[in-house]
Amino acid sequence: MKVLITGGAGYIGSHTTVELLEAGHEVVVVDNLCNGSEVALRRVEDITGKTVDFVCADIRDREAMDAVLAHHDIDAVIHFAGLKAVGQSVSQPLTYYENNVNGTLVLCQAMEAAGVRRIVFSSSATVYGSEAPVPYVETTPRGTTSNPYGTSKAMVEKVLEDLVEADERWSVALLRYFNPIGAHPSGKIGEDPQGIPNNLMPFIAQVAVGRRDELTIFGGDYATVDGTCERDYLHVVDLAVGHLKALKAVSERGVSVYNLGTGQGVSVLQMVNSFTRVTDVAVPYRVGARRAGDLPAFWADAAKAEKELGWVAGKSLDDMMADTWRWQSGNPEGYGG
Ligand code: NAD
Ligand code: UDP
């Protein structure tokens, strides 16, 4: 297939580009580089020995999207492009809705005009809201989201569902990611957050490499295995393979929804300890106050993706730690180093 990947110069998009190229698909990447890097795409070429067709453009630019779709015979779109910092979305809601929701509307309008009606969308476990029973199952309705980022994901899911409702020629896969971490085993591509990382794994990696003094664990008094929050961490390469499998889902019409996770909760302390056990590098930490809006524990029921797509998150937590460290220690300053 020929696949348009929006946001392909970012963390998950670059790993997915590798998996698609290695599986023999043709790929066109559109990215405005607001949080991605062209170096990542050059490294993707290095890993795969194939050329990445890259267009530097914003998905909100209708003319640019029309031109991309006119110049390439695209079979399906994998849509990663968007903003993802939860805290920033609270202080800049308009920016988030404009980018994530309006960006998707413009993309879909351009797709409709070009007759391309297959889309795989990067959604998130956050759409289940705070009240959903754990583990999260796809049949549980979307809940009340607690920040504009999460709301933008829920809104786009609804937009795409309505599109299928209105025109049965559309095929939509909504992939609800849990917590992707890790890096490509080559150590050439990985997560490269701008500024202070919001997420746990890059923070641990930056402490380990000496860019930050210590990790603050947000809360040690939750009703969990050791008082720290539990999440379902999955390897980014497994997640990338999930997109490859989801291309199968969009060859059939309608909406399909899949959780992509391991089905296992792991606590923050367990993450720190397992990083040190695997890498032999200490991660100084202190237990601080809870972070507003954090849920104590959630993980996926990932049985549907296994049954229907034949997808399982097969890589272990040790793989996630070793691959994170190979990337971070080899690229202490990320792509800018
Ligand atoms: P990322 O920031 O590394 O990648 C997103 C890419 O999209 C970046 O390269 C950025 O430059 C590009 N982009 C943003 N707005 C754009 C626009 N208007 N036009 C063109 N390009 C644009 O993030 P990621 O971690 O790879 O996440 C990819 C997708 O997965 C996002 O939609 C994110 O919300 C979603 N997601 C991520 C996680 C996670 O933990 N990383 C979890 C659930 C869902
Ligand atoms: N976390 C932490 N310190 C940090 C960053 C995150 O203790 O510097 C915790 C956070 O409270 C949560 C877990 O690590 O329990 C995962 O956080 P992340 O932001 O990576 O993912 P999310 O909260 O979006 O699931």
mmCIF file with all atom_site columns, N, CA and C in Angstrom, residues 26 28 45 57 102 115 198 227 243 249 282 285 295-296:
data_model
loop_
_atom_site.group_PDB
_atom_site.id
_atom_site.type_symbol
_atom_site.label_atom_id
_atom_site.label_alt_id
_atom_site.label_comp_id
_atom_site.label_asym_id
_atom_site.label_entity_id
_atom_site.label_seq_id
_atom_site.pdbx_PDB_ins_code
_atom_site.Cartn_x
_atom_site.Cartn_y
_atom_site.Cartn_z
_atom_site.occupancy
_atom_site.B_iso_or_equiv
_atom_site.pdbx_formal_charge
_atom_site.auth_seq_id
_atom_site.auth_comp_id
_atom_site.auth_asym_id
_atom_site.auth_atom_id
_atom_site.pdbx_PDB_model_num
ATOM 1  N N  . GLU A 1 26  ? 4.902   1.635  0.674  1.00 0.00 ? 26  GLU A N  1
ATOM 2  C CA . GLU A 1 26  ? 5.473   2.938  0.316  1.00 0.00 ? 26  GLU A CA 1
ATOM 3  C C  . GLU A 1 26  ? 4.923   3.968  1.295  1.00 0.00 ? 26  GLU A C  1
ATOM 4  N N  . VAL A 1 28  ? 4.632   8.226  2.481  1.00 0.00 ? 28  VAL A N  1
ATOM 5  C CA . VAL A 1 28  ? 4.844   9.673  2.331  1.00 0.00 ? 28  VAL A CA 1
ATOM 6  C C  . VAL A 1 28  ? 4.603   10.282 3.707  1.00 0.00 ? 28  VAL A C  1
ATOM 7  N N  . GLU A 1 45  ? 15.803  6.260  7.257  1.00 0.00 ? 45  GLU A N  1
ATOM 8  C CA . GLU A 1 45  ? 16.379  5.821  5.976  1.00 0.00 ? 45  GLU A CA 1
ATOM 9  C C  . GLU A 1 45  ? 17.609  4.946  6.215  1.00 0.00 ? 45  GLU A C  1
ATOM 10 N N  . ALA A 1 57  ? 4.939   20.231 5.806  1.00 0.00 ? 57  ALA A N  1
ATOM 11 C CA . ALA A 1 57  ? 3.685   20.989 5.667  1.00 0.00 ? 57  ALA A CA 1
ATOM 12 C C  . ALA A 1 57  ? 2.839   20.790 6.914  1.00 0.00 ? 57  ALA A C  1
ATOM 13 N N  . ASN A 1 102 ? -9.276  20.833 14.484 1.00 0.00 ? 102 ASN A N  1
ATOM 14 C CA . ASN A 1 102 ? -9.377  21.467 13.161 1.00 0.00 ? 102 ASN A CA 1
ATOM 15 C C  . ASN A 1 102 ? -8.394  20.834 12.172 1.00 0.00 ? 102 ASN A C  1
ATOM 16 N N  . GLY A 1 115 ? -10.833 11.405 -2.639 1.00 0.00 ? 115 GLY A N  1
ATOM 17 C CA . GLY A 1 115 ? -11.388 10.048 -2.683 1.00 0.00 ? 115 GLY A CA 1
ATOM 18 C C  . GLY A 1 115 ? -10.581 9.043  -1.878 1.00 0.00 ? 115 GLY A C  1
ATOM 19 N N  . ASN A 1 198 ? 7.560   15.743 30.232 1.00 0.00 ? 198 ASN A N  1
ATOM 20 C CA . ASN A 1 198 ? 6.343   15.575 31.036 1.00 0.00 ? 198 ASN A CA 1
ATOM 21 C C  . ASN A 1 198 ? 6.173   14.118 31.430 1.00 0.00 ? 198 ASN A C  1
ATOM 22 N N  . GLY A 1 227 ? 2.038   2.186  46.417 1.00 0.00 ? 227 GLY A N  1
ATOM 23 C CA . GLY A 1 227 ? 1.688   3.591  46.704 1.00 0.00 ? 227 GLY A CA 1
ATOM 24 C C  . GLY A 1 227 ? 1.898   4.525  45.525 1.00 0.00 ? 227 GLY A C  1
ATOM 25 N N  . HIS A 1 243 ? 0.078   -0.430 14.126 1.00 0.00 ? 243 HIS A N  1
ATOM 26 C CA . HIS A 1 243 ? -0.433  0.379  13.015 1.00 0.00 ? 243 HIS A CA 1
ATOM 27 C C  . HIS A 1 243 ? -0.402  -0.388 11.697 1.00 0.00 ? 243 HIS A C  1
ATOM 28 N N  . ALA A 1 249 ? -7.474  -3.504 9.246  1.00 0.00 ? 249 ALA A N  1
ATOM 29 C CA . ALA A 1 249 ? -8.811  -3.114 9.704  1.00 0.00 ? 249 ALA A CA 1
ATOM 30 C C  . ALA A 1 249 ? -9.428  -2.077 8.776  1.00 0.00 ? 249 ALA A C  1
ATOM 31 N N  . ALA A 1 282 ? 22.047  4.089  38.297 1.00 0.00 ? 282 ALA A N  1
ATOM 32 C CA . ALA A 1 282 ? 21.155  4.530  39.378 1.00 0.00 ? 282 ALA A CA 1
ATOM 33 C C  . ALA A 1 282 ? 20.318  5.724  38.917 1.00 0.00 ? 282 ALA A C  1
ATOM 34 N N  . TYR A 1 285 ? 15.877  9.536  43.120 1.00 0.00 ? 285 TYR A N  1
ATOM 35 C CA . TYR A 1 285 ? 14.494  10.031 43.077 1.00 0.00 ? 285 TYR A CA 1
ATOM 36 C C  . TYR A 1 285 ? 14.050  10.455 44.468 1.00 0.00 ? 285 TYR A C  1
ATOM 37 N N  . LEU A 1 295 ? -4.635  9.607  37.431 1.00 0.00 ? 295 LEU A N  1
ATOM 38 C CA . LEU A 1 295 ? -5.447  8.495  37.927 1.00 0.00 ? 295 LEU A CA 1
ATOM 39 C C  . LEU A 1 295 ? -4.511  7.509  38.618 1.00 0.00 ? 295 LEU A C  1
ATOM 40 N N  . PRO A 1 296 ? -4.976  6.834  39.679 1.00 0.00 ? 296 PRO A N  1
ATOM 41 C CA . PRO A 1 296 ? -4.094  5.922  40.414 1.00 0.00 ? 296 PRO A CA 1
ATOM 42 C C  . PRO A 1 296 ? -3.559  4.789  39.545 1.00 0.00 ? 296 PRO A C  1
#
